[in-house]
Coordinates of C-alpha atoms in Angstrom, one line a residue:
Chain Q
X26 CA -55.3 -0.2 -73.1
X27 CA -59.2 -0.2 -75.2
X28 CA -59.4 -4.0 -74.7
X29 CA -59.1 -3.9 -70.7
X30 CA -62.6 -1.4 -70.7
X31 CA -65.0 -4.6 -70.7
X32 CA -63.2 -6.2 -68.0
X33 CA -63.1 -3.5 -65.9
X34 CA -67.0 -2.6 -66.0
X35 CA -67.0 -6.2 -64.9
X36 CA -64.9 -5.9 -62.4
X37 CA -65.8 -2.6 -61.1
X38 CA -69.3 -2.8 -61.0
X39 CA -70.2 -6.1 -60.4
X40 CA -68.0 -9.1 -59.7
X41 CA -65.5 -6.8 -56.7
X42 CA -68.6 -4.4 -56.4
X43 CA -67.3 -1.9 -53.6
X44 CA -70.5 -2.0 -51.3
X45 CA -71.2 -5.8 -51.4
X46 CA -68.2 -7.6 -52.1
X47 CA -65.3 -5.0 -50.8
X48 CA -67.3 -3.3 -48.3
X49 CA -66.2 -0.1 -49.0
X50 CA -69.1 2.4 -47.8
X51 CA -71.5 0.3 -45.8
X52 CA -71.9 3.3 -43.9
X53 CA -73.8 5.4 -46.2
X54 CA -75.4 2.0 -47.5
X55 CA -76.8 1.4 -44.6
X56 CA -77.6 5.0 -43.3
X57 CA -79.0 6.7 -46.2
X58 CA -80.8 3.7 -48.3
X59 CA -84.4 4.6 -46.0
X60 CA -86.2 5.4 -49.6
X61 CA -85.5 4.8 -53.4
X62 CA -84.9 8.7 -53.8
X63 CA -82.6 9.2 -51.3
X64 CA -80.5 6.4 -52.4
X65 CA -80.1 7.5 -55.9
X66 CA -79.2 11.1 -54.9
X67 CA -76.6 9.8 -52.5
X68 CA -75.6 7.2 -55.2
X69 CA -75.1 10.1 -58.4
X70 CA -73.2 12.3 -55.6
X71 CA -70.9 9.3 -54.6
X72 CA -70.4 8.4 -58.5
X73 CA -69.8 12.0 -59.5
X74 CA -66.8 12.1 -56.7
X75 CA -65.4 9.5 -57.4
X76 CA -64.8 9.7 -60.8
X77 CA -63.4 13.2 -60.3
X78 CA -61.4 12.0 -57.8
X79 CA -59.6 9.5 -59.1
X80 CA -58.9 11.6 -62.4
X81 CA -57.1 13.9 -60.1
X82 CA -55.1 11.7 -57.9
X83 CA -54.4 9.2 -60.4
X84 CA -52.0 11.7 -62.1
X85 CA -51.2 13.5 -59.2
X86 CA -49.4 10.0 -57.5
X87 CA -47.7 8.7 -60.9
X88 CA -46.1 12.4 -62.3
X89 CA -45.5 14.4 -59.5
X90 CA -45.7 12.3 -56.1
X91 CA -43.7 9.0 -56.8
X92 CA -41.0 10.8 -59.1
X93 CA -40.5 13.5 -56.1
X94 CA -40.6 10.2 -53.9
X95 CA -43.3 12.0 -52.0
X96 CA -45.6 8.5 -52.1
X97 CA -45.3 8.2 -48.3
X98 CA -47.7 11.2 -48.4
X99 CA -50.5 9.7 -50.5
X100 CA -52.7 9.8 -47.8
X101 CA -52.3 13.1 -46.8
X102 CA -52.7 14.6 -50.1
X103 CA -55.6 12.7 -51.6
X104 CA -58.1 13.2 -48.3
X105 CA -56.9 17.0 -49.2
X106 CA -57.9 16.2 -52.6
X107 CA -61.2 14.7 -51.7
X108 CA -62.4 17.0 -48.9
X109 CA -61.8 20.0 -51.1
X110 CA -63.2 18.4 -54.3
X111 CA -66.3 17.9 -52.4
X112 CA -66.1 22.0 -51.2
X113 CA -65.7 22.9 -54.8
X114 CA -68.7 20.4 -56.2
X115 CA -70.7 21.8 -53.5
X116 CA -70.0 25.3 -54.4
X117 CA -70.4 25.0 -58.0
X118 CA -73.7 23.4 -57.5
X119 CA -74.9 26.4 -55.3
X120 CA -74.3 28.8 -57.5
X121 CA -75.5 26.8 -61.2
X122 CA -78.0 24.2 -60.6
X123 CA -80.8 25.0 -58.4
X124 CA -82.6 21.7 -58.4
X125 CA -79.3 19.2 -58.6
X126 CA -78.2 20.9 -55.8
X127 CA -81.3 20.3 -54.2
X128 CA -81.3 16.4 -55.2
X129 CA -77.3 16.4 -54.0
X130 CA -76.3 18.7 -52.1
X131 CA -77.2 17.3 -48.3
X132 CA -75.2 14.4 -49.3
X133 CA -72.0 16.2 -50.2
X134 CA -70.3 16.6 -46.9
X135 CA -71.0 13.3 -46.1
X136 CA -69.2 11.6 -49.2
X137 CA -65.7 13.0 -48.0
X138 CA -66.0 11.0 -45.2
X139 CA -67.0 7.7 -47.4
X140 CA -64.6 4.7 -47.5
X141 CA -65.6 3.8 -51.4
X142 CA -63.9 7.4 -52.6
X143 CA -60.5 7.1 -50.6
X144 CA -61.0 3.3 -51.7
X145 CA -61.1 3.9 -55.3
X146 CA -58.0 6.0 -55.7
X147 CA -56.4 3.7 -53.8
X148 CA -57.6 1.1 -55.6
X149 CA -56.8 2.0 -58.9
X150 CA -52.9 2.2 -57.7
X151 CA -52.6 -1.5 -57.1
X152 CA -55.0 -2.8 -59.4
X153 CA -53.8 -5.2 -62.3
X154 CA -56.2 -4.1 -64.7
X155 CA -55.6 -0.3 -64.5
X156 CA -52.4 0.9 -66.6
X157 CA -53.3 4.6 -67.2
X158 CA -55.4 7.5 -66.6
X159 CA -58.3 6.5 -68.6
X160 CA -58.3 3.1 -67.1
X161 CA -58.0 4.7 -63.5
X162 CA -61.2 6.8 -64.6
X163 CA -63.5 4.2 -66.1
X164 CA -62.9 2.0 -63.1
X165 CA -63.6 5.1 -60.8
X166 CA -67.3 5.7 -62.7
X167 CA -68.3 2.4 -63.1
X168 CA -67.0 2.0 -59.5
X169 CA -69.8 4.3 -58.5
X170 CA -72.5 3.1 -60.7
X171 CA -71.7 -0.1 -59.0
X172 CA -72.6 1.7 -55.5
X173 CA -75.4 3.3 -57.0
X174 CA -77.0 -0.2 -58.3
X175 CA -76.4 -1.8 -55.1
X176 CA -77.7 1.6 -52.8
X177 CA -80.7 1.8 -54.8
X178 CA -81.6 -1.9 -54.9
X179 CA -81.6 -2.1 -51.2
X180 CA -83.8 0.6 -50.6
X181 CA -86.2 -0.7 -52.4
X182 CA -86.5 -3.8 -50.2
X183 CA -86.1 -1.5 -47.4
X184 CA -89.2 0.3 -48.2
X185 CA -91.0 -3.2 -47.6
X186 CA -89.3 -3.8 -44.8
X187 CA -90.5 -1.2 -42.8
X188 CA -94.3 -2.3 -42.9
X189 CA -93.1 -5.9 -42.0
X190 CA -92.9 -7.4 -38.0
X191 CA -89.2 -8.4 -37.6
X192 CA -88.2 -10.4 -34.1
X193 CA -87.2 -7.7 -31.6
X194 CA -83.1 -8.9 -31.6
X195 CA -83.0 -8.3 -35.4
X196 CA -84.5 -5.0 -35.2
X197 CA -82.1 -2.3 -37.9
X198 CA -79.2 -3.1 -38.6
X199 CA -79.0 -6.7 -38.3
X200 CA -81.8 -7.4 -40.5
X201 CA -80.6 -4.9 -43.0
X202 CA -77.2 -6.9 -43.1
X203 CA -79.4 -10.1 -43.1
X204 CA -80.9 -8.4 -46.8
X205 CA -77.1 -7.3 -47.9
X206 CA -75.7 -10.9 -47.1
X207 CA -78.4 -12.3 -49.8
X208 CA -77.5 -9.5 -52.3
X209 CA -74.0 -10.3 -51.7
X210 CA -74.7 -14.3 -52.7
X211 CA -76.5 -13.2 -56.1
X212 CA -73.4 -10.5 -57.0
X213 CA -70.6 -13.1 -55.7
X214 CA -72.2 -15.1 -58.7
X215 CA -70.4 -12.6 -61.5
Chain Z
X29 CA -66.9 11.2 -16.0
X30 CA -65.1 8.3 -14.3
X31 CA -62.1 6.2 -16.0
X32 CA -64.6 3.0 -15.1
X33 CA -67.6 4.5 -17.4
X34 CA -64.9 5.1 -19.4
X35 CA -64.4 2.1 -19.7
X36 CA -67.1 0.0 -19.4
X37 CA -69.1 2.6 -22.6
X38 CA -66.0 1.8 -25.2
X39 CA -65.9 -2.3 -24.3
X40 CA -69.2 -3.2 -23.9
X41 CA -72.4 -0.3 -23.3
X42 CA -71.6 1.6 -26.4
X43 CA -69.0 -0.6 -27.9
X44 CA -68.3 0.9 -31.4
X45 CA -68.8 -1.9 -34.0
X46 CA -71.7 -3.7 -32.0
X47 CA -73.6 -0.6 -30.4
X48 CA -72.6 2.4 -32.6
X49 CA -72.3 0.4 -35.8
X50 CA -69.7 2.6 -36.9
X51 CA -66.5 1.4 -38.7
X52 CA -68.2 -1.3 -40.5
X53 CA -66.1 -1.4 -44.0
X54 CA -63.1 -2.8 -41.6
X55 CA -65.5 -5.1 -39.6
X56 CA -66.8 -6.8 -42.3
X57 CA -63.5 -7.2 -45.1
X58 CA -61.3 -7.9 -42.4
X59 CA -62.5 -10.4 -40.3
X60 CA -61.7 -13.8 -42.4
X61 CA -59.2 -14.3 -40.0
X62 CA -58.9 -13.9 -36.6
X63 CA -55.3 -12.3 -36.7
X64 CA -56.5 -9.9 -38.6
X65 CA -59.1 -8.5 -35.7
X66 CA -55.8 -8.5 -33.7
X67 CA -53.9 -6.2 -36.1
X68 CA -56.6 -3.8 -37.3
X69 CA -57.3 -3.0 -33.4
X70 CA -54.1 -2.4 -32.7
X71 CA -53.8 0.1 -35.9
X72 CA -57.2 1.7 -34.9
X73 CA -56.5 1.9 -31.3
X74 CA -53.4 3.5 -31.7
X75 CA -54.7 6.4 -34.0
X76 CA -57.9 6.9 -32.4
X77 CA -55.8 7.3 -29.0
X78 CA -53.6 10.0 -30.5
X79 CA -55.4 11.5 -32.5
X80 CA -58.3 12.1 -29.4
X81 CA -55.2 13.4 -27.3
X82 CA -54.4 16.0 -30.0
X83 CA -57.5 17.2 -30.6
X84 CA -58.1 17.2 -27.0
X85 CA -55.5 19.4 -26.5
X86 CA -56.8 21.8 -29.1
X87 CA -60.4 22.0 -28.7
X88 CA -60.6 25.1 -27.6
X89 CA -58.0 26.4 -30.4
X90 CA -59.4 24.9 -33.7
X91 CA -62.3 27.2 -34.8
X92 CA -65.7 24.8 -35.1
X93 CA -66.2 26.0 -38.8
X94 CA -63.0 24.1 -40.1
X95 CA -62.9 21.7 -37.4
X96 CA -63.4 18.6 -39.7
X97 CA -60.8 19.2 -42.2
X98 CA -58.6 19.9 -39.0
X99 CA -59.5 16.6 -37.8
X100 CA -59.2 14.3 -41.2
X101 CA -55.7 16.3 -41.3
X102 CA -54.2 15.1 -37.7
X103 CA -56.0 11.8 -38.1
X104 CA -54.5 11.2 -41.5
X105 CA -51.1 11.9 -40.4
X106 CA -51.4 9.8 -37.6
X107 CA -52.7 7.1 -40.2
X108 CA -49.0 7.4 -42.8
X109 CA -47.2 7.1 -39.3
X110 CA -48.7 3.3 -38.5
X111 CA -48.8 2.7 -42.0
X112 CA -44.8 3.5 -41.8
X113 CA -44.0 1.8 -39.1
X114 CA -45.9 -1.6 -40.0
X115 CA -44.8 -1.7 -43.4
X116 CA -41.0 -1.6 -41.7
X117 CA -41.6 -3.8 -38.9
X118 CA -44.5 -6.2 -39.5
X119 CA -45.1 -6.4 -43.3
X120 CA -46.9 -9.3 -42.9
X121 CA -49.4 -7.8 -41.0
X122 CA -49.3 -4.4 -43.6
X123 CA -50.4 -6.9 -46.2
X124 CA -53.0 -8.6 -44.7
X125 CA -54.5 -5.5 -44.2
X126 CA -54.2 -4.0 -47.5
X127 CA -56.1 -1.1 -48.8
X128 CA -57.9 -0.7 -45.3
X129 CA -54.8 0.0 -43.7
X130 CA -55.0 3.7 -45.2
X131 CA -58.8 3.9 -45.1
X132 CA -58.4 4.7 -41.3
X133 CA -58.7 7.8 -42.0
X134 CA -61.8 7.5 -43.1
X135 CA -63.3 4.9 -40.4
X136 CA -66.1 6.7 -38.7
X137 CA -65.3 5.4 -35.3
X138 CA -62.2 7.9 -34.8
X139 CA -64.0 10.9 -36.9
X140 CA -67.2 10.1 -34.1
X141 CA -64.7 10.2 -31.4
X142 CA -63.4 13.3 -31.8
X143 CA -66.8 15.0 -32.4
X144 CA -68.7 13.7 -29.9
X145 CA -65.7 12.7 -27.2
X146 CA -62.4 14.5 -27.7
X147 CA -63.7 17.8 -29.0
X148 CA -65.5 18.4 -25.5
X149 CA -63.5 16.5 -23.0
X150 CA -60.4 17.3 -20.8
X151 CA -57.1 15.2 -22.1
X152 CA -56.8 12.3 -20.2
X153 CA -60.4 11.4 -20.0
X154 CA -60.3 11.6 -24.1
X155 CA -57.2 9.1 -23.8
X156 CA -58.8 6.6 -22.2
X157 CA -61.6 7.5 -24.2
X158 CA -59.4 6.2 -27.2
X159 CA -57.9 3.7 -25.7
X160 CA -60.9 1.7 -24.4
X161 CA -63.2 2.6 -27.3
X162 CA -59.8 0.7 -29.4
X163 CA -60.2 -2.2 -27.4
X164 CA -63.7 -3.2 -27.9
X165 CA -63.7 -2.3 -31.1
X166 CA -60.8 -5.1 -31.0
X167 CA -62.4 -7.7 -29.1
X168 CA -65.3 -7.2 -31.5
X169 CA -62.8 -7.9 -34.5
X170 CA -61.4 -10.6 -32.9
X171 CA -64.0 -12.3 -31.9
X172 CA -66.2 -12.3 -35.3
X173 CA -62.4 -13.3 -37.0
X174 CA -62.6 -16.0 -34.7
X175 CA -65.9 -17.2 -35.5
X176 CA -65.9 -16.8 -39.1
X177 CA -62.3 -18.4 -39.1
X178 CA -63.3 -21.8 -37.4
X179 CA -66.5 -22.1 -39.4
X180 CA -65.1 -21.0 -42.8
X181 CA -61.7 -22.2 -42.9
X182 CA -61.2 -24.5 -39.8
X183 CA -58.5 -23.0 -38.0
X184 CA -58.5 -20.7 -35.3
X185 CA -55.2 -17.7 -35.2
X186 CA -53.7 -20.0 -38.1
X187 CA -53.9 -23.5 -36.0
X188 CA -56.0 -26.0 -37.6
X189 CA -59.1 -27.5 -35.5
X190 CA -61.4 -28.6 -37.3
X191 CA -61.3 -31.1 -40.2
X192 CA -64.3 -29.6 -42.4
X193 CA -65.0 -25.8 -42.9
X194 CA -68.2 -24.2 -44.6
X195 CA -67.3 -22.0 -47.3
X196 CA -70.1 -19.4 -46.2
X197 CA -67.9 -17.8 -43.8
X198 CA -64.9 -16.5 -45.6
X199 CA -67.2 -15.2 -48.8
X200 CA -68.5 -11.2 -48.6
X201 CA -72.0 -12.7 -48.2
X202 CA -70.7 -14.8 -44.7
X203 CA -69.4 -11.6 -43.4
X204 CA -73.1 -9.5 -43.2
X205 CA -74.6 -12.5 -42.4
X206 CA -72.0 -13.1 -39.2
X207 CA -72.3 -9.7 -38.0
X208 CA -75.8 -9.5 -38.2
X209 CA -75.7 -12.5 -35.9
X210 CA -73.4 -10.6 -33.7
X211 CA -75.3 -7.8 -33.2
X212 CA -78.5 -9.6 -32.8
X213 CA -77.0 -11.4 -30.2
X214 CA -75.3 -8.5 -28.6
X215 CA -78.7 -6.5 -28.0
X216 CA -79.9 -9.8 -27.3
X217 CA -77.8 -9.8 -23.9
X218 CA -77.8 -5.5 -23.8
X219 CA -81.4 -6.4 -23.0
X220 CA -80.7 -9.1 -20.5
X221 CA -78.4 -6.9 -18.7
X222 CA -80.2 -3.9 -18.4
X223 CA -83.6 -5.4 -17.7
X224 CA -81.8 -7.5 -14.4
X225 CA -80.5 -3.9 -13.7
X226 CA -83.5 -2.0 -13.7
X227 CA -86.1 -5.2 -12.2
X228 CA -85.2 -4.7 -8.1
X229 CA -85.3 -0.9 -8.2
X230 CA -88.9 -0.1 -9.8
X231 CA -90.5 -3.5 -8.9
X232 CA -89.7 -4.4 -4.8
X233 CA -93.0 -6.5 -4.5
X234 CA -92.0 -9.3 -7.3
X235 CA -88.3 -9.2 -5.7
X236 CA -89.9 -10.5 -2.7
X237 CA -92.1 -12.5 -4.6
X238 CA -89.4 -14.1 -6.6
X239 CA -87.0 -14.3 -3.1
X240 CA -90.4 -16.3 -1.1
X241 CA -90.3 -18.5 -4.8
X242 CA -86.6 -19.3 -4.7
X243 CA -86.6 -20.5 -1.1
X244 CA -89.0 -22.8 -1.6

């Protein structure tokens, strides 16, 4: 079981990077990557939710839904778990840690509809690398860190982009995607 | 709002993929084949139309505080339906869409239209909006898929048309490159169309001048 951990870390973070290779969570990647501080906050919030969501949905599916024959309900159950999880985290943060809430709070509502979170809960059910709960949580955690890595790198480049002139039709999304295109080339080398 | 306006909005003026840039994840991941565009497009059109109808019917019942969870549950129900149908009757398409099929739940187009259109408009208009937004999504995905399949694998809808292929286009980086090119082309066409429409209204003198030149 532990032998697979390095393989999972490499796969989840780099070679199957959620944003640049699997294209999950592109909306926040394009939307919240205007400056490094916000990108880092978003990345951390996504990492936390991805980790806890896998921790809950994986046992829920393997020990409850599947044996009882309710596996066709997985999408509804998973999205319900994620939505309530995000709410709970928001409430806990608000009560316990003011600075952390200010750093992460505004991104939390956006995470419910983040493909990367629902994506990781679905992926660990079919991935060959994942054999148990520990593996699944590792996949969630390092997938989230890979997400953070990509979004922070991107925001660094976009801060520079603000001061340069680009051709009219390429302004906004297209030039950002061209940048991401070169990042994706680098990531697919792993 | 007129039906013609809704149709034009979905297909061109407010195209969800090229203008609003929503639902980018399946757009980038699935456009390696033109056929995937049609499969994904139809699945999204079905879910979008059904969820728009239901949300429009319930628009005065759902309290605004819990509307997002309510919308997501409605959407998730229809995604489960289309997933079961595809798994049963079209297993090949279901397999090629993979994890992106359940991920329709979090596709921003559907939640976006629910919030921006279906929650404010009557049933018939919302239904039309769902159909045409879905078709606009499908058209964009199929075009991009055809482009990437043609250059990346030398085939079109699975038929061989070219003897050489450029592997770059079917790789992740090629997806981002293709999307960037398509949005840039779309905004060029969009600018050209809107400029031509505006020109005769605002400038009367240059129009006649152009006519004179044209005649000469």
